[in-house]
PDB file of C-alpha atoms in Angstrom:
ATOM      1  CA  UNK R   1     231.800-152.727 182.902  1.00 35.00           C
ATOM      2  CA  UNK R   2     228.966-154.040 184.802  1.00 35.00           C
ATOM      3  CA  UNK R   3     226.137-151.765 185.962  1.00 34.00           C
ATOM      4  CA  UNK R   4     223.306-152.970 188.717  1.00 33.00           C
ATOM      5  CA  UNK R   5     220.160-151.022 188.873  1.00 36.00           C
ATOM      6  CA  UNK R   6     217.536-151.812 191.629  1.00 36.00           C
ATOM      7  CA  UNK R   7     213.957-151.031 191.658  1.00 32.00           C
ATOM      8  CA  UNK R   8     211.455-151.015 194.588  1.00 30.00           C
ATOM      9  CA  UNK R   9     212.762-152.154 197.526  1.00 29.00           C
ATOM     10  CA  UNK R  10     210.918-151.256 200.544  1.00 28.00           C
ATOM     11  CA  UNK R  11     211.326-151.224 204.135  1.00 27.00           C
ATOM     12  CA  UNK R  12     208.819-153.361 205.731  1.00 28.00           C
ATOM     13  CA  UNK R  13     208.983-156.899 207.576  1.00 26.00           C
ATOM     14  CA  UNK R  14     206.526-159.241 208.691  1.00 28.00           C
ATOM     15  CA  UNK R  15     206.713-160.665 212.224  1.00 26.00           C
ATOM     16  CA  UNK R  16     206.070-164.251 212.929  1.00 27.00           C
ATOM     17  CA  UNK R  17     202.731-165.074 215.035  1.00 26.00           C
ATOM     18  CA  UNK R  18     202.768-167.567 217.734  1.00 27.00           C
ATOM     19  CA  UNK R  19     199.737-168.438 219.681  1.00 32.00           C
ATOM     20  CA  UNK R  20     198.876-171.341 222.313  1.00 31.00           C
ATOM     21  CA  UNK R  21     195.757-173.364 220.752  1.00 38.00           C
ATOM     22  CA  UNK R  22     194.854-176.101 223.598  1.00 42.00           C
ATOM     23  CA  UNK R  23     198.174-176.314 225.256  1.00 44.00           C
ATOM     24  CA  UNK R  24     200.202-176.333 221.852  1.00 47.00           C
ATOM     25  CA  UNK R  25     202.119-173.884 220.294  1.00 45.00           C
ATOM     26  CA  UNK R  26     201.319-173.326 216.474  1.00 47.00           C
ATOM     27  CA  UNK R  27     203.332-170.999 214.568  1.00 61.00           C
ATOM     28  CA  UNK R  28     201.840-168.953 211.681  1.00 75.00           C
ATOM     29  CA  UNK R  29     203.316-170.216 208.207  1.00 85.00           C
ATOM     30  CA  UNK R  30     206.562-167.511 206.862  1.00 91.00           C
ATOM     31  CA  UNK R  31     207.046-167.430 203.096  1.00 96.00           C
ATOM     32  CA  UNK R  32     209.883-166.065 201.677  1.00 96.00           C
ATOM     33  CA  UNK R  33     210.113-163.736 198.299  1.00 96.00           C
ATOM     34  CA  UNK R  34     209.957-165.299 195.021  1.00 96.00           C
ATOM     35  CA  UNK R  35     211.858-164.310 191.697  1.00 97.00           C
ATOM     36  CA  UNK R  36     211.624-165.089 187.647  1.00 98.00           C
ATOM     37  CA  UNK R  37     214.790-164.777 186.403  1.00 98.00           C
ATOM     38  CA  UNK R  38     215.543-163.706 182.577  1.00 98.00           C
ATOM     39  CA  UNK R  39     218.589-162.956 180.321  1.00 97.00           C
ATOM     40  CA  UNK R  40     219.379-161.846 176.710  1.00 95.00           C
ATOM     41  CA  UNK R  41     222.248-160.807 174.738  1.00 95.00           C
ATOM     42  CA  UNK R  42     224.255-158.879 177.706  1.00 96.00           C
ATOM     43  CA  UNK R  43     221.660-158.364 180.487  1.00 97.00           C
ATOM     44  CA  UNK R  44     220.075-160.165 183.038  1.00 98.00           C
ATOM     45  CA  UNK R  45     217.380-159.500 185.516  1.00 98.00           C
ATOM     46  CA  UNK R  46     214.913-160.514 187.739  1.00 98.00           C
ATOM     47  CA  UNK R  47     211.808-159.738 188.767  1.00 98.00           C
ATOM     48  CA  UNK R  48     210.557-160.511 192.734  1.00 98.00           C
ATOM     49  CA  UNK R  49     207.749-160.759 194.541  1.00 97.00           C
ATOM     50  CA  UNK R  50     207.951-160.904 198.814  1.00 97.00           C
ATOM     51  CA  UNK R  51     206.213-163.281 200.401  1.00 96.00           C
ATOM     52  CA  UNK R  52     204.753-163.107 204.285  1.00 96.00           C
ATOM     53  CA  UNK R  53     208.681-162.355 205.551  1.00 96.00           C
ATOM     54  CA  UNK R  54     211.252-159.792 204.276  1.00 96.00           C
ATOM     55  CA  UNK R  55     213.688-161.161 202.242  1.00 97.00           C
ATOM     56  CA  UNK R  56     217.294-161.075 200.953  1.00 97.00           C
ATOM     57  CA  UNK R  57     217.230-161.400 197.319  1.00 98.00           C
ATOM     58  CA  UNK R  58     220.087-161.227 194.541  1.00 98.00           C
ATOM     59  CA  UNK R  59     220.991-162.307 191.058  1.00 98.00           C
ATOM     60  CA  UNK R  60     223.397-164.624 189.885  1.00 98.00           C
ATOM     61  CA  UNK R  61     224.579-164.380 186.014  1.00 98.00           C
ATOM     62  CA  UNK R  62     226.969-166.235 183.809  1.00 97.00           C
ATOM     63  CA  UNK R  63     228.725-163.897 180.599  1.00 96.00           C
ATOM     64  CA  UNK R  64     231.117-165.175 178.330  1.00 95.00           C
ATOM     65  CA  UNK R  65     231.960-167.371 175.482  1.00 93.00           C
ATOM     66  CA  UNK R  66     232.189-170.553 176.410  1.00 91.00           C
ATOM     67  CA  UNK R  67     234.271-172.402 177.582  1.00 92.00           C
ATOM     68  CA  UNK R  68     235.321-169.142 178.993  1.00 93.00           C
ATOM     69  CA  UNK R  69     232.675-168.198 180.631  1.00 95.00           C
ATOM     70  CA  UNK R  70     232.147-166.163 184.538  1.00 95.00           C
ATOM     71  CA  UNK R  71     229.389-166.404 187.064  1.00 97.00           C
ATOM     72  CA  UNK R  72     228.798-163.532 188.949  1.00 97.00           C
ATOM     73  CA  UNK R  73     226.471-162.415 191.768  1.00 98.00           C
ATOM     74  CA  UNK R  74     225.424-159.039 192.427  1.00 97.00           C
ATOM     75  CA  UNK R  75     225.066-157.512 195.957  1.00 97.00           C
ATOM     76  CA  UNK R  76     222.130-159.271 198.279  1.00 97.00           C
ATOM     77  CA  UNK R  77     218.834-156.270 198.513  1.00 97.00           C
ATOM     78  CA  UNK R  78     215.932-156.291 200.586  1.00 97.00           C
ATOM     79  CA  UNK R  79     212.554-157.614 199.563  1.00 97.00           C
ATOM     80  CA  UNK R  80     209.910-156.168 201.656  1.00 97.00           C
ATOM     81  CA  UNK R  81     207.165-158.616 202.573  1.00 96.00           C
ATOM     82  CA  UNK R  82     204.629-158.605 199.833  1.00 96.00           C
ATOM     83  CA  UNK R  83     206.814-156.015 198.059  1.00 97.00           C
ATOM     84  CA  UNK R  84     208.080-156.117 194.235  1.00 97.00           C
ATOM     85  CA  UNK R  85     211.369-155.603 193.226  1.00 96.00           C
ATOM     86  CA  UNK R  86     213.818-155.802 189.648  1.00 97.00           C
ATOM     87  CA  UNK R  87     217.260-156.509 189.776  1.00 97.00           C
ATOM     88  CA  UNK R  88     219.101-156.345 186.779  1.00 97.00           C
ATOM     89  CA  UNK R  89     223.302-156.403 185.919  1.00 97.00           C
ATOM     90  CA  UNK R  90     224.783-156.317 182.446  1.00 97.00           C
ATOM     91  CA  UNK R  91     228.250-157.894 180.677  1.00 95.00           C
ATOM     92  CA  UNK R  92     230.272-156.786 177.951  1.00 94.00           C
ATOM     93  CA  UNK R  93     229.724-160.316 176.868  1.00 94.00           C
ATOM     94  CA  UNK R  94     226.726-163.023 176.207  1.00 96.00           C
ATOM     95  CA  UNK R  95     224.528-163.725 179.086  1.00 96.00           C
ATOM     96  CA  UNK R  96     224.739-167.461 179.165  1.00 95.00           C
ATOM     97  CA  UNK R  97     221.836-168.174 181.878  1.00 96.00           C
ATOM     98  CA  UNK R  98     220.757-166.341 185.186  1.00 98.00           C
ATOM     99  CA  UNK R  99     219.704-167.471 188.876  1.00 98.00           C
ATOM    100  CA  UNK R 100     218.204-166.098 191.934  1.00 97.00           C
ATOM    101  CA  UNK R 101     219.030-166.449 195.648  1.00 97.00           C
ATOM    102  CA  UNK R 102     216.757-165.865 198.569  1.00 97.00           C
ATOM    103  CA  UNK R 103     217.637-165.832 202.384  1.00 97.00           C
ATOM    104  CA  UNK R 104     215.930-164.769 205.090  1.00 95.00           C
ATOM    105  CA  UNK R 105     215.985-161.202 205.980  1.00 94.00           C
TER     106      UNK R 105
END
């Protein structure tokens, strides 16, 4: 059975800025959320960070034995801009190694 807890996700978004400096159009510089993933024995989770956008953020896992092992991916959340967020899921089986995703919100 797999179980996916979420922690802090907020509701904010930072807009891009774009201003005319001398007849040229300079856009401000977006960055997006940043995780650290970990794992042991039958959990994984990450922990993220926003950046100067929202972001989607999710977790990717692999449980087994191998050579029969699974990767999964849980559901993409919302990473406010310069919000924190934890992500975890759990297997029946080893955790093998865990992964992150980020998108654009």
């Amino acid at each position: 059975m797999r179980r996916i807890s979420v922690i802090a996700t907020a509701a904010a978004m930072a807009t891009a800025v774009t201003g005319l400096a001398g007849g040229q159009a300079s856009a401000s510089v977006q960055s997006l959320g940043t995780c650290v993933t970990h794992y042991g024995n039958t959990v994984a989770w990450m922990d993220c960070k926003g950046g100067t956008q929202a972001s989607w953020v999710r977790l990717g896992y692999n449980c087994g034995i191998p050579p029969a092992t699974v990767n999964r991916l849980t559901q993409w959340y919302v990473l406010a801009a310069g919000g924190k967020g934890t992500v975890s899921a759990r297997c029946a089986l080893p955790m093998n190694r865990a992964w992150y995703n980020v998108r654009v919100y």
